[in-house]
Structures are given as C-alpha cells and as structure tokens.
Short mmCIF file of C-alpha atoms and ligand atoms in Angstrom, two decimals:
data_model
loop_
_atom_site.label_atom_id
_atom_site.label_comp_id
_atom_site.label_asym_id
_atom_site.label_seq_id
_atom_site.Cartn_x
_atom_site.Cartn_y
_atom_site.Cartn_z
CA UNK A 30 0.00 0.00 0.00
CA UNK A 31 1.58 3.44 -1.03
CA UNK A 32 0.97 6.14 1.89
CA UNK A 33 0.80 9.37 2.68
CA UNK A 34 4.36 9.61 3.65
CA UNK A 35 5.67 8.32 -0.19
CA UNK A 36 3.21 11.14 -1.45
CA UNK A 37 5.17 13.89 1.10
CA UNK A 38 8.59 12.35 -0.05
CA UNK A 39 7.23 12.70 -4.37
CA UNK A 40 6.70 16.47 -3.20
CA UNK A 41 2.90 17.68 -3.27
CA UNK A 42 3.52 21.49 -4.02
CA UNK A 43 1.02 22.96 -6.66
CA UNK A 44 0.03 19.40 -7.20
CA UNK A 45 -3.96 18.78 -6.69
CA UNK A 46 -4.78 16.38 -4.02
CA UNK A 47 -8.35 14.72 -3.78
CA UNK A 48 -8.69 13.51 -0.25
CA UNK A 49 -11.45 11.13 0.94
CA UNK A 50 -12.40 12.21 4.57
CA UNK A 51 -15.37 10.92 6.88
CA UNK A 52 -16.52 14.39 8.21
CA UNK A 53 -19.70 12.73 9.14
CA UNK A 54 -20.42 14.24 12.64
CA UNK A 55 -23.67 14.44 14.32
CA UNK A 56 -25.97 17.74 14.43
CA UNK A 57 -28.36 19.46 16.52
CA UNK A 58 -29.68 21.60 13.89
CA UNK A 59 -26.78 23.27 11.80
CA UNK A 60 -24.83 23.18 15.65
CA UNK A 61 -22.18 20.40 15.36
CA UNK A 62 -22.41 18.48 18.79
CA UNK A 63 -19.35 16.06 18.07
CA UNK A 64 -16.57 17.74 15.88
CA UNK A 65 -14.18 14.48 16.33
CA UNK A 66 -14.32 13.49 13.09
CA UNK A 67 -13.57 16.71 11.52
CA UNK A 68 -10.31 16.23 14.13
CA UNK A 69 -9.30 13.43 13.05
CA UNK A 70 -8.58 14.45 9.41
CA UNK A 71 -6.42 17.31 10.53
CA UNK A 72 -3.20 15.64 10.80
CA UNK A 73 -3.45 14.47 6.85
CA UNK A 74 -4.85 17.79 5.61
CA UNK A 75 -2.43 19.71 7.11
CA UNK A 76 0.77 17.64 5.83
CA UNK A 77 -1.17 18.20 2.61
CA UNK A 78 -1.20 21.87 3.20
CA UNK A 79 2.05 22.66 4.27
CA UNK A 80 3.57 20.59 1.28
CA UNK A 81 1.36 23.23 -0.67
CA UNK A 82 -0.84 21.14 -1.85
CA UNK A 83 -4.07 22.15 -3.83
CA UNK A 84 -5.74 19.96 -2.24
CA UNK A 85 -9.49 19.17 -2.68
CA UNK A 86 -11.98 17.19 0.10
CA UNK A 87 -14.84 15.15 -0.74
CA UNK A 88 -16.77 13.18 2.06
CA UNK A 89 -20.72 12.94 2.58
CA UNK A 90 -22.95 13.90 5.43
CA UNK A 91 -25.95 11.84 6.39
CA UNK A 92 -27.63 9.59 4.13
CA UNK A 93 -30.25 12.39 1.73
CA UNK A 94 -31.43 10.71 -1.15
CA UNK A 95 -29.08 10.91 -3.85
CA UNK A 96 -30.05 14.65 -4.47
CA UNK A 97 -28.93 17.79 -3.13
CA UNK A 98 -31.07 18.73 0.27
CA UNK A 99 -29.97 21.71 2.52
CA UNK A 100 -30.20 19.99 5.47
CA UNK A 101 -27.45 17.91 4.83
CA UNK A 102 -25.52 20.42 3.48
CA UNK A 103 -21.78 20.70 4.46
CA UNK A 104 -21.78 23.52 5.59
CA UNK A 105 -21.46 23.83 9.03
CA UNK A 106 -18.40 21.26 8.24
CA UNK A 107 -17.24 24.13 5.97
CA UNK A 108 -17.08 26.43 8.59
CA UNK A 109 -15.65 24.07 11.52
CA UNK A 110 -12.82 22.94 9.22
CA UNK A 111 -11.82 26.19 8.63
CA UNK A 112 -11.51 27.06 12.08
CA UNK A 113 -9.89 24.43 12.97
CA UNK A 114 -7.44 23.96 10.16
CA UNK A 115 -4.91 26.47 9.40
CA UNK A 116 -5.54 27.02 5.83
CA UNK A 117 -8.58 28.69 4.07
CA UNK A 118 -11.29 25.91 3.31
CA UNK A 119 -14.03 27.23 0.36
CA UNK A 120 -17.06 24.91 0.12
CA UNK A 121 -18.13 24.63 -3.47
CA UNK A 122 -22.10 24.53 -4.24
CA UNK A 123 -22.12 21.03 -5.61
CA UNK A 124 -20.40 18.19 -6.11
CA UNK A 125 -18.46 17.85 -9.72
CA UNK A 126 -20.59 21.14 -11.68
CA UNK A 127 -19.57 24.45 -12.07
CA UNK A 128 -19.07 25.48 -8.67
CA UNK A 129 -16.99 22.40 -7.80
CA UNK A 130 -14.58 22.88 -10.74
CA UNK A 131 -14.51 26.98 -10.18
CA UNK A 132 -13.47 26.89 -6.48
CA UNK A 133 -10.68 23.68 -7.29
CA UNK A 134 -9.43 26.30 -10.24
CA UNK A 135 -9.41 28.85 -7.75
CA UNK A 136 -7.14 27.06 -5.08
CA UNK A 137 -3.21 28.49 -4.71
CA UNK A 138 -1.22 26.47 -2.95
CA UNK A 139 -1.61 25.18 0.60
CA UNK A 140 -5.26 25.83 0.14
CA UNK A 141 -8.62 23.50 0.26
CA UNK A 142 -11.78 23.21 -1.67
CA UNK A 143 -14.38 21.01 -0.15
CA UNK A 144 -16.93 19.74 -2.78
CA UNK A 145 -20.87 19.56 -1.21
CA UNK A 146 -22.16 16.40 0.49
CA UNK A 147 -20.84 13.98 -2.34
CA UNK A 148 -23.95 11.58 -1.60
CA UNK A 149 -26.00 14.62 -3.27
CA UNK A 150 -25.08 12.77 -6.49
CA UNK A 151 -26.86 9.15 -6.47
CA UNK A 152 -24.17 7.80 -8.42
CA UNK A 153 -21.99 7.94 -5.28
CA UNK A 154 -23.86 4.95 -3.53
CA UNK A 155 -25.07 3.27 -6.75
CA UNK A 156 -25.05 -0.37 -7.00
CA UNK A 157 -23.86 -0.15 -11.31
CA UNK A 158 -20.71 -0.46 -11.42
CA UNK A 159 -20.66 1.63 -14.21
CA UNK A 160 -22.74 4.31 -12.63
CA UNK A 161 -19.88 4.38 -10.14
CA UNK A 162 -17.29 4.38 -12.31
CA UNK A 163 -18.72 7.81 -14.75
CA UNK A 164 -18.98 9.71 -11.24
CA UNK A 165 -15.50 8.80 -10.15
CA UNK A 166 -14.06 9.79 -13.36
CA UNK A 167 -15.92 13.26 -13.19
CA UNK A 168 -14.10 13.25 -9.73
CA UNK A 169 -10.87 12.65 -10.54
CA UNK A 170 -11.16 15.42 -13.71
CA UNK A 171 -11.44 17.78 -10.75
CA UNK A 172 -8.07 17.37 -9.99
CA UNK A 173 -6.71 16.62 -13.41
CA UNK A 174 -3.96 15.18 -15.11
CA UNK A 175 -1.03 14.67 -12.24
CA UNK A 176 -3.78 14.81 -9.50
CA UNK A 177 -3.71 12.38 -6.97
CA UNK A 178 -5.89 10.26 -3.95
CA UNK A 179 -5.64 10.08 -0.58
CA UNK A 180 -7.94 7.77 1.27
CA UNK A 181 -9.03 8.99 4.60
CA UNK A 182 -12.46 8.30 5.34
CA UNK A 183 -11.71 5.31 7.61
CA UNK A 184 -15.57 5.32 9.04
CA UNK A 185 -16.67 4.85 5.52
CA UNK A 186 -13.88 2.13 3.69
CA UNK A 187 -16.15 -0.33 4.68
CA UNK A 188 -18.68 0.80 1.74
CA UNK A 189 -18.49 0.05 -2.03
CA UNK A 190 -18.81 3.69 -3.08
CA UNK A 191 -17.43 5.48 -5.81
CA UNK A 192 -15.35 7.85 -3.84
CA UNK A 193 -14.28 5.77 -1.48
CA UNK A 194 -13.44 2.59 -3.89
CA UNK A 195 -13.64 3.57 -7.70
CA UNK A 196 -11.06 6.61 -7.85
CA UNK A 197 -8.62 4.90 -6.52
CA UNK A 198 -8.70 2.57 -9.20
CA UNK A 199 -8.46 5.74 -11.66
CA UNK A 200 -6.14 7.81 -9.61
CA UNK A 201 -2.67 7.00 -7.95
CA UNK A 202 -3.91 5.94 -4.87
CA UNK A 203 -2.66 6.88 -1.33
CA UNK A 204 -3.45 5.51 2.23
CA UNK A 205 -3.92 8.57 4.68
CA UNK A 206 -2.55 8.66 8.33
CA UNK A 207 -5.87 8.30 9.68
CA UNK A 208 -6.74 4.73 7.84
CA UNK A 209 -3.38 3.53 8.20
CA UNK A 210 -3.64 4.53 12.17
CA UNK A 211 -6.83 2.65 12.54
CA UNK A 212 -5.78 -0.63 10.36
CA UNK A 213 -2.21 -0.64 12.63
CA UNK A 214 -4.72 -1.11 15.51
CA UNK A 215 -7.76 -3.40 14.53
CA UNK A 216 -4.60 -5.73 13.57
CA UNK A 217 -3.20 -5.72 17.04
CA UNK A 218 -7.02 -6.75 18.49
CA UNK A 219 -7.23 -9.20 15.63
CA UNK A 220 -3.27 -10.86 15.40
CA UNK A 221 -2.39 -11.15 19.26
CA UNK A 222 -4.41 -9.51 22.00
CA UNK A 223 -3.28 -9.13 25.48
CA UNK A 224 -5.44 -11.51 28.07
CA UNK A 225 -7.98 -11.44 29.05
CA UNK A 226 -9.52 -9.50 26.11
CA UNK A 227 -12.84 -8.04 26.60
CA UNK A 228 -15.70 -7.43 23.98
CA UNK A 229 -18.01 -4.26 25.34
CA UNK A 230 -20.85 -3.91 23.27
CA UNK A 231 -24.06 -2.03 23.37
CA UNK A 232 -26.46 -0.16 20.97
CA UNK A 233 -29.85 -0.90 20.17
CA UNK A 234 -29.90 -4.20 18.00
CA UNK A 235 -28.64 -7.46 17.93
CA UNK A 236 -29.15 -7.99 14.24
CA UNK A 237 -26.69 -5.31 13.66
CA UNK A 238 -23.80 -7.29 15.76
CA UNK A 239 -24.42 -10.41 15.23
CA UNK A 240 -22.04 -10.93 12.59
CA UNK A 241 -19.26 -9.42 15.03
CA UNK A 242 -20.57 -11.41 18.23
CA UNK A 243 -20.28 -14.78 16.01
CA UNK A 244 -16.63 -14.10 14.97
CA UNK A 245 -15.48 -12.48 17.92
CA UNK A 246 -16.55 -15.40 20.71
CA UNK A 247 -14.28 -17.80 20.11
CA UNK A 248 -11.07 -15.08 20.70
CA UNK A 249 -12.69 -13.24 23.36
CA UNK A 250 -12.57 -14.20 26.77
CA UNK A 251 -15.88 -12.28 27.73
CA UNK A 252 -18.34 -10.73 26.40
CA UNK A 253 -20.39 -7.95 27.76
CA UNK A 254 -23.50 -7.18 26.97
CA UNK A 255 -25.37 -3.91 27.13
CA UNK A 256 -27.87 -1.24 25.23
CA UNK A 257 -31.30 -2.17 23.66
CA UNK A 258 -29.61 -5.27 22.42
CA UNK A 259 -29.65 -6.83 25.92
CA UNK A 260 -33.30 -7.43 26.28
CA UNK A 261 -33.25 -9.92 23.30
CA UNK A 262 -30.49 -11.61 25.31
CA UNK A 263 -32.59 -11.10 28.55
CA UNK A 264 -35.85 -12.70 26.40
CA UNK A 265 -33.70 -15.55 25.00
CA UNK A 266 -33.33 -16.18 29.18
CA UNK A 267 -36.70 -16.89 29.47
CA UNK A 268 -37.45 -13.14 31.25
CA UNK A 269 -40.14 -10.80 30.74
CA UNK A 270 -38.30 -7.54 28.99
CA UNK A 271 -42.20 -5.14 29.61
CA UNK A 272 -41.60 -2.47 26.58
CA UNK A 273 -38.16 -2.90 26.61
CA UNK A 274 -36.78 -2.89 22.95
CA UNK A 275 -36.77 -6.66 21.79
CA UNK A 276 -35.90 -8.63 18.13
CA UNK A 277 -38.28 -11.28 18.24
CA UNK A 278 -36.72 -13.09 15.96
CA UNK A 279 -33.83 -13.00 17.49
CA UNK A 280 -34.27 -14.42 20.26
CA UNK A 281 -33.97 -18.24 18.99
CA UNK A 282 -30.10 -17.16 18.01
CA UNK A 283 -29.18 -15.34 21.02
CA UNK A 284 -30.23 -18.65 22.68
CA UNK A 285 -28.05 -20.67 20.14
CA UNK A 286 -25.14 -18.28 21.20
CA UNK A 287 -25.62 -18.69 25.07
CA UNK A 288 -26.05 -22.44 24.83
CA UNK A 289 -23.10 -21.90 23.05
CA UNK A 290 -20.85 -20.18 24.34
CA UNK A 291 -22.59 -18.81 27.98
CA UNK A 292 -20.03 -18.98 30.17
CA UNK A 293 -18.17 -15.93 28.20
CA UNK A 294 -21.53 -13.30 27.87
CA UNK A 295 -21.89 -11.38 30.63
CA UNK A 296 -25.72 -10.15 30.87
CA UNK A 297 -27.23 -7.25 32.93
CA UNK A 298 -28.53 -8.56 36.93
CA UNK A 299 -30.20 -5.29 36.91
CA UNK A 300 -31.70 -2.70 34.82
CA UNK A 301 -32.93 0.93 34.90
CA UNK A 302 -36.67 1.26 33.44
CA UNK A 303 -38.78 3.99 32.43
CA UNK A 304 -42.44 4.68 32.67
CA UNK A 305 -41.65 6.59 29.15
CA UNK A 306 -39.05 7.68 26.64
CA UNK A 307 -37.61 10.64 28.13
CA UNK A 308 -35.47 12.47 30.21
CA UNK A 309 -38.16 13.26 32.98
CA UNK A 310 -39.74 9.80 32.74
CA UNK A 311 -40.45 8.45 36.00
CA UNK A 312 -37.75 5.59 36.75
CA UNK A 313 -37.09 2.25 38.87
CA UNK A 314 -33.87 0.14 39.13
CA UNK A 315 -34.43 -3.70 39.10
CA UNK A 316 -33.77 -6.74 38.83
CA UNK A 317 -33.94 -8.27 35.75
CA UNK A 318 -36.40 -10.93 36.98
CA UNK A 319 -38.59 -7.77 38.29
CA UNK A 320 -39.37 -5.46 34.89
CA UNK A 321 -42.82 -4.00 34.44
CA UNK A 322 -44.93 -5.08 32.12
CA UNK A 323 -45.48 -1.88 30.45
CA UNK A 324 -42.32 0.03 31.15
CA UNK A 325 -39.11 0.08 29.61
CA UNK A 326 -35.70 -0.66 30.45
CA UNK A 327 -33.05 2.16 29.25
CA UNK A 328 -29.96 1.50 31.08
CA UNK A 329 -28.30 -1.21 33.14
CA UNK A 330 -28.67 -1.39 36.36
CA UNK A 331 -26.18 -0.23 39.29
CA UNK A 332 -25.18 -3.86 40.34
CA UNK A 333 -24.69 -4.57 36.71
CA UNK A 334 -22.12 -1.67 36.24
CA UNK A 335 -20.34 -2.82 38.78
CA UNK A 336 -20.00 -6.08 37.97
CA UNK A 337 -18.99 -5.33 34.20
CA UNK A 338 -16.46 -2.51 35.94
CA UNK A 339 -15.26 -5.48 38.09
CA UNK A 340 -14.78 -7.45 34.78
CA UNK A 341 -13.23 -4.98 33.03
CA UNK A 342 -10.66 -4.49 35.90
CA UNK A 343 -7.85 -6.96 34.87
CA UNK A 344 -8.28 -6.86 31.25
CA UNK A 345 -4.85 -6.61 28.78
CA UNK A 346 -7.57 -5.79 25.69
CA UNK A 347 -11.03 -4.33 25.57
CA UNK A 348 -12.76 -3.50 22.58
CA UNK A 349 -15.82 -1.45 23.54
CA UNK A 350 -18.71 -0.50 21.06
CA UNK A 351 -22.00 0.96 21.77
CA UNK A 352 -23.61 2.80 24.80
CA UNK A 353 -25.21 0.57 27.84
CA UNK A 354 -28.35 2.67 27.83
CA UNK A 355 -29.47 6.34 26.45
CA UNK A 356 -26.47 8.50 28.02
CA UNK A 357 -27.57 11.38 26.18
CA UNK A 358 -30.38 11.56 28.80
CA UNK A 359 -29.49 11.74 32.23
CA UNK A 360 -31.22 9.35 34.04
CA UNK A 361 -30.19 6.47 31.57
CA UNK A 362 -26.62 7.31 31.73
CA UNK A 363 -24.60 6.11 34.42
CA UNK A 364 -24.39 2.42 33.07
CA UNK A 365 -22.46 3.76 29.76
CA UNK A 366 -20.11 5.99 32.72
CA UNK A 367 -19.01 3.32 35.12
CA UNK A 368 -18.44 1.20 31.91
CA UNK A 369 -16.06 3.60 29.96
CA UNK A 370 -15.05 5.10 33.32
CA UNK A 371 -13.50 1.14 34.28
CA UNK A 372 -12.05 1.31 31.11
CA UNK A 373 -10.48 4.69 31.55
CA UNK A 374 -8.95 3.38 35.10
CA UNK A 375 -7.84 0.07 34.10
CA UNK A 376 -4.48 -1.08 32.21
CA UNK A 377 -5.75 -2.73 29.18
CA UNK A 378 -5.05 -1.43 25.32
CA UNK A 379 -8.26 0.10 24.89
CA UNK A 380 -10.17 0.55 21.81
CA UNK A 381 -13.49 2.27 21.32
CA UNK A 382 -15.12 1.21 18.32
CA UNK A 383 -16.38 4.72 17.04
CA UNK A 384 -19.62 6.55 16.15
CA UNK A 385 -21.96 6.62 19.76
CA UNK A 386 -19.39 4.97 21.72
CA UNK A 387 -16.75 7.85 20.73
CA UNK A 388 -19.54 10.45 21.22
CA UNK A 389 -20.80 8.95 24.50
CA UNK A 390 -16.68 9.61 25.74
CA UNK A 391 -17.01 13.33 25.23
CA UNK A 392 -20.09 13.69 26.03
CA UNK A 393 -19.81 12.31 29.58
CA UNK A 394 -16.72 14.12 29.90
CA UNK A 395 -14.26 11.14 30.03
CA UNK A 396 -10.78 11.73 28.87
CA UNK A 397 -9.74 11.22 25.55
CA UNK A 398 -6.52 9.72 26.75
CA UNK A 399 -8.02 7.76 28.93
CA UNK A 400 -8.37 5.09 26.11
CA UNK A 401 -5.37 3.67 23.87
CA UNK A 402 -7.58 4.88 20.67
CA UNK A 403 -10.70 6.59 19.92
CA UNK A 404 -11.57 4.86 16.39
CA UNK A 405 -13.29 7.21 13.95
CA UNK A 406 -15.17 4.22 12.40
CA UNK A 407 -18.44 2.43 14.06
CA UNK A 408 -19.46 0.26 11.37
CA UNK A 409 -16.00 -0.08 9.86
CA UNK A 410 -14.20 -1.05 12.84
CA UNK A 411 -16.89 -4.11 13.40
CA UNK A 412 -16.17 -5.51 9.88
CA UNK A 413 -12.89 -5.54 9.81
CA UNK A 414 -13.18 -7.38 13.75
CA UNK A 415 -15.50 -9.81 11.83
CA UNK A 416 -12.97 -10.71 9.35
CA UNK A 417 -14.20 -9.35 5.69
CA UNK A 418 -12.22 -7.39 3.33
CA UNK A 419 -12.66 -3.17 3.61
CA UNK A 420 -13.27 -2.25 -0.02
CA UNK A 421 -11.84 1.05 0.18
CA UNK A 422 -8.39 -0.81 1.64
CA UNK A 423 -8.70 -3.31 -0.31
CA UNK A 424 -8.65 -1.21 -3.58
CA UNK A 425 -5.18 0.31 -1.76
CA UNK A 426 -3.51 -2.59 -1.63
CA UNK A 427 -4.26 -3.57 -4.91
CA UNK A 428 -3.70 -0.15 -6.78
C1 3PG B 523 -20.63 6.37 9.68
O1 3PG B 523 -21.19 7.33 10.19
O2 3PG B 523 -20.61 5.24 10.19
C2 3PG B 523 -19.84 6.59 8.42
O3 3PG B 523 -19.68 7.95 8.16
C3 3PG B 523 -20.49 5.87 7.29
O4 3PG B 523 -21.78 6.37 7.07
P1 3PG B 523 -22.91 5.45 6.44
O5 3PG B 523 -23.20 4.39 7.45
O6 3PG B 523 -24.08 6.34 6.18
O7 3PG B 523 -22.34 4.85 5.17
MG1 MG B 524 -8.75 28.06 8.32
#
C-alpha cells in the first residue's frame, strides 16, 4: 500500500490532491455536537497543506437521497474545518458542476476546496458499477492530469462507493494517516491480544452485531452485553423484557449463542426502566427478573455496572462499542459511565469502536486519553473485527 508519507517524499507542491475524509459528525440543527471526526482528518490535511498542496476534500454527510437537500448540506463542516485547520477551506455549491470545478481552479497552494455532500449525487452509492465508475471519473477530472488520492475516510472504507473505492482505481492511490492509524490497531485486536480481552458492546440491536458477536466469541474471553440489544439476550433467558426494545426473531439465536458459548456473555442482573421515553420519565432500578410489564428498560442497572467494571478491571484488551443505555439523557446514563469510566482506570489497550461509543466519551466528559484509541469508524471497525475485506483498503492494496 503506497501512503501518505511516499506522497510527502514525491513532493505535493502545486500538485492537486483529492482527499477522501469521513466528516460525518452528528448535528443538533446546523450546531455540530461532536466535531471528532472533523479532528481526526487534521493531521493528513495539514501535511497536505504545508507541502502546498491544492488539495481538494470530498466526504458525505448523512444519508439524503441521492439529491442535493440543505439539510445535509456541508456547511457547518465548511465552517468548523476552517476554524480548525490552518488554511482557508471554500465549500463549493455542488459536487463535480460548475461550482466544484470553479473553487478547485481557484485554489493556490496550501489551500482547500471542499466539494458539497458527495452523496447529493446518487451515483456515489449506486449499485452499477458503471454508474460508479462515470462519477469517479468526473471526480478525478477535478483534480486533473497529475492529481492524486488520498484515502481517509476510515468510518466509511467499509462501503463500495465510488469515492471511497472507484477513484482509486483511476487515480494513484494513497493511504492517509488516519486509515493507516486505525488498520495498525484493529490488527493488534485481531493478530495477538493481550489476556484477558474483553468485547463491550451495546447499541440498540442485535441484528446489527451479530455478525461481530459470532466471529469475535471464540477469541474473546468475555463478552459484555449492554444497550437495547440486551433485552433480546434477557428474552432468549426466558425473562419478561415489559416495553423494553426486543428482536423477536432473534431471540432463537441469542439462545443458540448462550447455549453456546454462555459462560463468556456477561448479561445485565439489573436494569434501569422507564415509565416513558424521556429524560423526565419516572424511573425504577431492578432486577432483571422484576421489569414492568409496560415500562421500559433504558440503562443497566447499578449492580450490573459494577460487575462489568469489576470485569473490566484486569483486562490486557477491551474493545468497547456501543452505549449501555441512552447517556444522552441523564437518568439512563450512568451504566455507559461506570463502563467507559473502568475502562479509563484500568491497564488494558483500549479501543473504542467509534460513532456513539466515541460520542458517549465526550459527552460524559471522560478523557480522551483515557483510552489507547478513539476509532473514527463504528461500522467499519466491526467488519474488519469480523474478518471481511474493507473495499476502500482493499482497492489500496491492490492499486
Ligand atoms: C458512519 O457514520 O458510520 C460513516 O460515516 C459511514 O456512514 P454510512 O453508514 O451512512 O455509510
Ligand atoms: Mg482556516
């Protein structure tokens, strides 16, 4: 795989540099409440920069519908990017028309264009090949003949999409700090963890992890189980989960994977529940054996964060993705603290596995530091754990 660092060592001045980045970061609004994304593609950018570079960012925002919509407009990106980064950042009005190729004529060196919301253009996420392959080549015209790629967007290498996976095949083809960072260390949790290695995971659905849960039991020494997802464990156990979030048709499979492989998948003793959905909901903490019938559980309970702190204590690895109940409310989030607070005060190499987990960190305050790495990839991250090939490393490897 060529890298960033060969690029640097070619020389970048006055050349144009198309750069993949995942500036995907939640909003409230047009008020970015999680910039860590747009963070973690400073270190690349700014290499780019001070080489003077002409360099020219594409990455998407949301999922609209394959047309341009101004509420997933990049702007607010735009405007955080600039602060942050010390070069001026223009945001073109589109994609590959006028505007895009009038602001990437414009740029001197050292400074950055960033194209609209590339997913504005349904060719982006199409399924034709060939679809793919007439946007990529309008992308790479942007930057011309001697222009060049740098893949970035770690959170999004695990899709098919054509500026993620088809310009590389049309453009020399770079690997970024910030994917290179993250493959370095998925490998170490895949190739030889430290023991006992510890799976956290969370978020609302089974279905979603299952892949990961199936590949990652037999080299994990436990598992621990949190978020929505735990009530289809909880239901699988024979327990009443009330209005608790539940996969009925998963529960036949979480049973297959406790008969399984039990002993390692550690499930909550105690839950918080809700009368409602919200922050001033009335709420009750108990046992799991005790739920209400019509209320719901949103968080684990206090003898269950204690008892996942306690067996988080002596791990050498944890790998923790997804929240153990709604910590963007209040009430529902001291499971997700003690959790990522063990985590923070124990030894292990720590990874958390990106998107809610990352935002639950700063948004309960925790240290940064506190963890070995903060991975800027949710989905990403859990594919490569289970094993299948990242299309937009893939095509590095190969190119
Ligand atoms: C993410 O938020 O996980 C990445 O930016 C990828 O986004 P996507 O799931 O919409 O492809
Ligand atoms: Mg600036």
């Amino acid at each position: 795989m060529k890298t960033l660092d060969d690029l640097l060592a070619e020389g970048v001045a006055g050349r144009h540099v198309l750069v993949r980045a995942d500036l995907n970061v939640p909003l409230d609004g047009e008020t970015i409440t999680d910039d860590g994304r747009i963070r973690a593609s400073l270190p690349t950018l700014t290499k780019l920069v001070d080489g003077g570079a002409r360099v020219v960012v594409t990455a998407h925002l949301g999922r609209p519908k394959g047309e341009p919509d101004p509420k997933y407009s990049l702007k607010p990106v735009a405007t955080r990017l600039n602060e942050l980064l010390d070069a001026t950042v223009t945001l073109a009005g589109d994609v590959v028309g006028d505007s895009a190729r009038t602001t990437v004529a414009g740029l001197a060196d050292g400074e950055v264009a960033l194209l609209e919301n590339i997913r504005f253009d349904a060719r982006e996420t199409s399924k034709d090949e060939a679809e793919r392959g007439a946007f990529a080549r309008e992308l790479a015209a942007l930057v011309g003949d001697g222009g060049v790629f740098v893949s970035d967007g770690f959170g999004v290498v695990h899709r098919k999409q054509a500026s993620v996976y088809d310009v590389a095949k049309l453009l020399p083809a770079y690997a970024g700090g910030l994917v290179l960072a993250e493959v370095e260390v998925l490998r170490r949790l895949t190739d030889t963890p430290d023991r006992p290695y510890v799976v956290v995971l969370g978020g609302a659905k089974v279905s979603d992890k299952l892949a990961v849960i199936e590949s990652l039991l037999p080299k994990v020494d436990r598992l621990i189980v949190g978020g929505g997802m735990c009530f289809t464990f909880l239901a699988a156990e024979g327990l009443g989960v009330g209005a608790s979030l539940l996969e009925g048709d998963m529960i036949e499979t979480c049973k297959k994977l406790l008969a399984e492989a039990g002993e390692k998948i550690l499930l909550p003793a105690d839950v918080v529940i809700a009368e409602k959905f919200a922050e001033d909901a009335a709420t009750e903490s108990v046992l799991v054996a005790d739920m209400r019938e019509d209320w719901m559980g949103l968080d684990i309970g206090p003898i269950t964060a204690e008892r996942y702190a306690a067996a988080l204590a002596d791990a050498g690895t944890v790998f923790w993705n997804g929240p153990m109940g709604v910590f963007e409310m209040a009430p529902f989030a001291e499971g997700t603290r003690t959790v990522a607070q063990a985590i923070v005060d124990g030894d292990a190499y720590s990874v958390v596995g990106g998107g809610d987990s990352a935002a639950a960190v700063r948004a309960l305050g925790l240290p940064d530091d506190g963890f070995s790495h903060i991975s800027t990839g949710g989905g990403a991250s859990l594919e490569f754990l289970e094993g299948k090939e990242l299309p937009g490393v893939a095509v590095l490897e190969h190119s």
